[in-house]
């Protein structure tokens, strides 16, 4: 009889590009953009969920958020929620979803950079948004 601790997990290793750290960097970079709330919608997060996250973060929503701090926090929560929702989806499909959403937003250079990082097993970093 095999020991319980010796059973290997069948879950594939997550790509560096999809790590929590990488996705937080993506959220921080995108969150500064005026159209950044489009991104979670393109990831197929329900609009109600996005709105609830906005008001959970700040009772005034995004009113008076000139520094984009609240917006960045909402985008971060949305992307991490998407990561959680898609945990069982193949990494290749998740990367394609990110790429497609970015391209639909007109962020082709960023989509290319993320695809390149994914192929090279690298994380998304803040310098991609400088």
PDB file of C-alpha atoms in Angstrom:
ATOM      1  CA  UNK A   1       0.000   0.000   0.000  1.00  0.00           C
ATOM      2  CA  UNK A   2       1.396   3.396  -0.984  1.00  0.00           C
ATOM      3  CA  UNK A   3       1.909   6.115   1.576  1.00  0.00           C
ATOM      4  CA  UNK A   4      -0.439   9.097   1.378  1.00  0.00           C
ATOM      5  CA  UNK A   5       2.405  11.627   1.423  1.00  0.00           C
ATOM      6  CA  UNK A   6       4.045   9.975  -1.583  1.00  0.00           C
ATOM      7  CA  UNK A   7       1.185  10.497  -4.042  1.00  0.00           C
ATOM      8  CA  UNK A   8       2.180  12.985  -6.715  1.00  0.00           C
ATOM      9  CA  UNK A   9      -0.164  15.798  -7.607  1.00  0.00           C
ATOM     10  CA  UNK A  10      -1.424  15.885 -11.166  1.00  0.00           C
ATOM     11  CA  UNK A  11      -1.851  19.657 -11.199  1.00  0.00           C
ATOM     12  CA  UNK A  12       0.554  21.201 -13.708  1.00  0.00           C
ATOM     13  CA  UNK A  13       3.007  23.796 -12.509  1.00  0.00           C
ATOM     14  CA  UNK A  14       1.738  27.325 -12.940  1.00  0.00           C
ATOM     15  CA  UNK A  15       3.600  29.540 -15.369  1.00  0.00           C
ATOM     16  CA  UNK A  16       5.664  32.351 -13.884  1.00  0.00           C
ATOM     17  CA  UNK A  17       3.658  34.771 -16.011  1.00  0.00           C
ATOM     18  CA  UNK A  18       0.482  33.688 -14.197  1.00  0.00           C
ATOM     19  CA  UNK A  19       1.921  33.912 -10.699  1.00  0.00           C
ATOM     20  CA  UNK A  20       0.250  36.159  -8.178  1.00  0.00           C
ATOM     21  CA  UNK A  21       3.249  38.512  -8.254  1.00  0.00           C
ATOM     22  CA  UNK A  22       3.116  38.785 -12.054  1.00  0.00           C
ATOM     23  CA  UNK A  23      -0.601  39.450 -12.152  1.00  0.00           C
ATOM     24  CA  UNK A  24      -0.295  42.100  -9.437  1.00  0.00           C
ATOM     25  CA  UNK A  25       2.353  43.834 -11.584  1.00  0.00           C
ATOM     26  CA  UNK A  26      -0.003  43.620 -14.570  1.00  0.00           C
ATOM     27  CA  UNK A  27      -2.822  45.137 -12.500  1.00  0.00           C
ATOM     28  CA  UNK A  28      -0.608  47.966 -11.271  1.00  0.00           C
ATOM     29  CA  UNK A  29       0.536  48.750 -14.791  1.00  0.00           C
ATOM     30  CA  UNK A  30      -2.923  48.584 -16.342  1.00  0.00           C
ATOM     31  CA  UNK A  31      -4.691  50.245 -13.419  1.00  0.00           C
ATOM     32  CA  UNK A  32      -3.217  53.622 -14.304  1.00  0.00           C
ATOM     33  CA  UNK A  33      -4.932  53.564 -17.704  1.00  0.00           C
ATOM     34  CA  UNK A  34      -8.303  55.323 -18.071  1.00  0.00           C
ATOM     35  CA  UNK A  35      -9.845  52.270 -19.775  1.00  0.00           C
ATOM     36  CA  UNK A  36      -8.420  49.707 -17.350  1.00  0.00           C
ATOM     37  CA  UNK A  37     -11.831  48.581 -16.069  1.00  0.00           C
ATOM     38  CA  UNK A  38     -12.423  47.186 -19.547  1.00  0.00           C
ATOM     39  CA  UNK A  39      -9.776  44.547 -18.850  1.00  0.00           C
ATOM     40  CA  UNK A  40     -11.699  42.508 -16.236  1.00  0.00           C
ATOM     41  CA  UNK A  41     -14.768  42.654 -18.485  1.00  0.00           C
ATOM     42  CA  UNK A  42     -12.703  41.223 -21.347  1.00  0.00           C
ATOM     43  CA  UNK A  43     -11.615  38.452 -18.968  1.00  0.00           C
ATOM     44  CA  UNK A  44     -15.340  37.627 -18.651  1.00  0.00           C
ATOM     45  CA  UNK A  45     -15.714  38.673 -15.034  1.00  0.00           C
ATOM     46  CA  UNK A  46     -19.367  39.536 -14.413  1.00  0.00           C
ATOM     47  CA  UNK A  47     -20.056  43.267 -14.372  1.00  0.00           C
ATOM     48  CA  UNK A  48     -21.851  42.904 -11.043  1.00  0.00           C
ATOM     49  CA  UNK A  49     -18.734  41.344  -9.531  1.00  0.00           C
ATOM     50  CA  UNK A  50     -16.583  44.212 -10.800  1.00  0.00           C
ATOM     51  CA  UNK A  51     -19.001  46.818  -9.440  1.00  0.00           C
ATOM     52  CA  UNK A  52     -19.153  45.045  -6.077  1.00  0.00           C
ATOM     53  CA  UNK A  53     -15.349  45.035  -5.915  1.00  0.00           C
ATOM     54  CA  UNK A  54     -15.301  48.763  -6.682  1.00  0.00           C
ATOM     55  CA  UNK A  55     -17.663  49.579  -3.822  1.00  0.00           C
ATOM     56  CA  UNK A  56     -16.122  47.014  -1.448  1.00  0.00           C
ATOM     57  CA  UNK A  57     -12.827  48.816  -1.976  1.00  0.00           C
ATOM     58  CA  UNK A  58     -14.245  52.339  -1.487  1.00  0.00           C
ATOM     59  CA  UNK A  59     -17.789  53.364  -0.556  1.00  0.00           C
ATOM     60  CA  UNK A  60     -17.526  56.309  -2.988  1.00  0.00           C
ATOM     61  CA  UNK A  61     -16.570  54.053  -5.864  1.00  0.00           C
ATOM     62  CA  UNK A  62     -13.960  55.629  -8.093  1.00  0.00           C
ATOM     63  CA  UNK A  63     -15.105  59.239  -7.605  1.00  0.00           C
ATOM     64  CA  UNK A  64     -12.189  61.554  -6.843  1.00  0.00           C
ATOM     65  CA  UNK A  65      -9.542  58.894  -7.541  1.00  0.00           C
ATOM     66  CA  UNK A  66      -7.108  61.162  -9.409  1.00  0.00           C
ATOM     67  CA  UNK A  67      -4.104  59.091  -8.325  1.00  0.00           C
ATOM     68  CA  UNK A  68      -5.825  55.905  -9.596  1.00  0.00           C
ATOM     69  CA  UNK A  69      -5.092  54.154  -6.282  1.00  0.00           C
ATOM     70  CA  UNK A  70      -8.623  52.789  -5.915  1.00  0.00           C
ATOM     71  CA  UNK A  71      -8.793  51.805  -9.573  1.00  0.00           C
ATOM     72  CA  UNK A  72      -5.485  49.930  -9.351  1.00  0.00           C
ATOM     73  CA  UNK A  73      -6.731  48.096  -6.235  1.00  0.00           C
ATOM     74  CA  UNK A  74      -9.926  47.077  -8.037  1.00  0.00           C
ATOM     75  CA  UNK A  75      -8.056  45.875 -11.132  1.00  0.00           C
ATOM     76  CA  UNK A  76      -5.736  43.882  -8.877  1.00  0.00           C
ATOM     77  CA  UNK A  77      -8.654  42.208  -7.101  1.00  0.00           C
ATOM     78  CA  UNK A  78     -10.328  41.489 -10.426  1.00  0.00           C
ATOM     79  CA  UNK A  79      -7.243  39.898 -11.976  1.00  0.00           C
ATOM     80  CA  UNK A  80      -6.587  37.773  -8.884  1.00  0.00           C
ATOM     81  CA  UNK A  81     -10.235  36.713  -8.848  1.00  0.00           C
ATOM     82  CA  UNK A  82      -9.948  35.747 -12.527  1.00  0.00           C
ATOM     83  CA  UNK A  83      -6.816  33.762 -11.646  1.00  0.00           C
ATOM     84  CA  UNK A  84      -8.770  31.924  -8.967  1.00  0.00           C
ATOM     85  CA  UNK A  85     -11.765  31.282 -11.253  1.00  0.00           C
ATOM     86  CA  UNK A  86      -9.540  29.880 -14.010  1.00  0.00           C
ATOM     87  CA  UNK A  87      -7.243  27.787 -11.815  1.00  0.00           C
ATOM     88  CA  UNK A  88      -8.386  24.569 -13.507  1.00  0.00           C
ATOM     89  CA  UNK A  89      -7.918  25.937 -17.043  1.00  0.00           C
ATOM     90  CA  UNK A  90      -4.741  25.032 -18.895  1.00  0.00           C
ATOM     91  CA  UNK A  91      -2.007  27.652 -18.540  1.00  0.00           C
ATOM     92  CA  UNK A  92      -1.720  28.019 -22.314  1.00  0.00           C
ATOM     93  CA  UNK A  93      -5.414  28.943 -22.536  1.00  0.00           C
ATOM     94  CA  UNK A  94      -5.129  31.400 -19.644  1.00  0.00           C
ATOM     95  CA  UNK A  95      -2.216  33.180 -21.353  1.00  0.00           C
ATOM     96  CA  UNK A  96      -4.203  33.309 -24.604  1.00  0.00           C
ATOM     97  CA  UNK A  97      -7.107  34.873 -22.696  1.00  0.00           C
ATOM     98  CA  UNK A  98      -4.820  37.576 -21.271  1.00  0.00           C
ATOM     99  CA  UNK A  99      -3.322  38.194 -24.696  1.00  0.00           C
ATOM    100  CA  UNK A 100      -6.717  38.452 -26.392  1.00  0.00           C
ATOM    101  CA  UNK A 101      -8.039  40.886 -23.757  1.00  0.00           C
ATOM    102  CA  UNK A 102      -4.973  43.109 -24.090  1.00  0.00           C
ATOM    103  CA  UNK A 103      -5.191  43.110 -27.889  1.00  0.00           C
ATOM    104  CA  UNK A 104      -8.884  44.027 -27.738  1.00  0.00           C
ATOM    105  CA  UNK A 105      -7.865  47.009 -25.594  1.00  0.00           C
ATOM    106  CA  UNK A 106      -5.290  48.040 -28.218  1.00  0.00           C
ATOM    107  CA  UNK A 107      -2.363  47.060 -25.994  1.00  0.00           C
ATOM    108  CA  UNK A 108      -0.589  45.012 -28.673  1.00  0.00           C
ATOM    109  CA  UNK A 109       2.944  45.744 -27.453  1.00  0.00           C
ATOM    110  CA  UNK A 110       2.043  44.671 -23.927  1.00  0.00           C
ATOM    111  CA  UNK A 111       0.352  41.521 -25.265  1.00  0.00           C
ATOM    112  CA  UNK A 112       3.501  40.704 -27.262  1.00  0.00           C
ATOM    113  CA  UNK A 113       5.689  41.284 -24.193  1.00  0.00           C
ATOM    114  CA  UNK A 114       3.520  39.018 -22.042  1.00  0.00           C
ATOM    115  CA  UNK A 115       3.571  36.274 -24.674  1.00  0.00           C
ATOM    116  CA  UNK A 116       7.352  36.553 -24.870  1.00  0.00           C
ATOM    117  CA  UNK A 117       7.688  36.426 -21.063  1.00  0.00           C
ATOM    118  CA  UNK A 118       5.421  33.403 -20.973  1.00  0.00           C
ATOM    119  CA  UNK A 119       7.498  31.556 -23.578  1.00  0.00           C
ATOM    120  CA  UNK A 120      10.673  32.402 -21.651  1.00  0.00           C
ATOM    121  CA  UNK A 121       9.152  31.403 -18.284  1.00  0.00           C
ATOM    122  CA  UNK A 122       9.550  34.918 -16.898  1.00  0.00           C
ATOM    123  CA  UNK A 123       7.335  36.970 -14.611  1.00  0.00           C
ATOM    124  CA  UNK A 124       5.617  40.197 -15.584  1.00  0.00           C
ATOM    125  CA  UNK A 125       7.578  43.065 -14.083  1.00  0.00           C
ATOM    126  CA  UNK A 126       7.031  46.760 -13.416  1.00  0.00           C
ATOM    127  CA  UNK A 127       9.630  47.751 -16.015  1.00  0.00           C
ATOM    128  CA  UNK A 128       7.229  46.601 -18.745  1.00  0.00           C
ATOM    129  CA  UNK A 129       5.077  49.644 -17.965  1.00  0.00           C
ATOM    130  CA  UNK A 130       7.821  52.270 -17.688  1.00  0.00           C
TER     131      UNK A 130
END
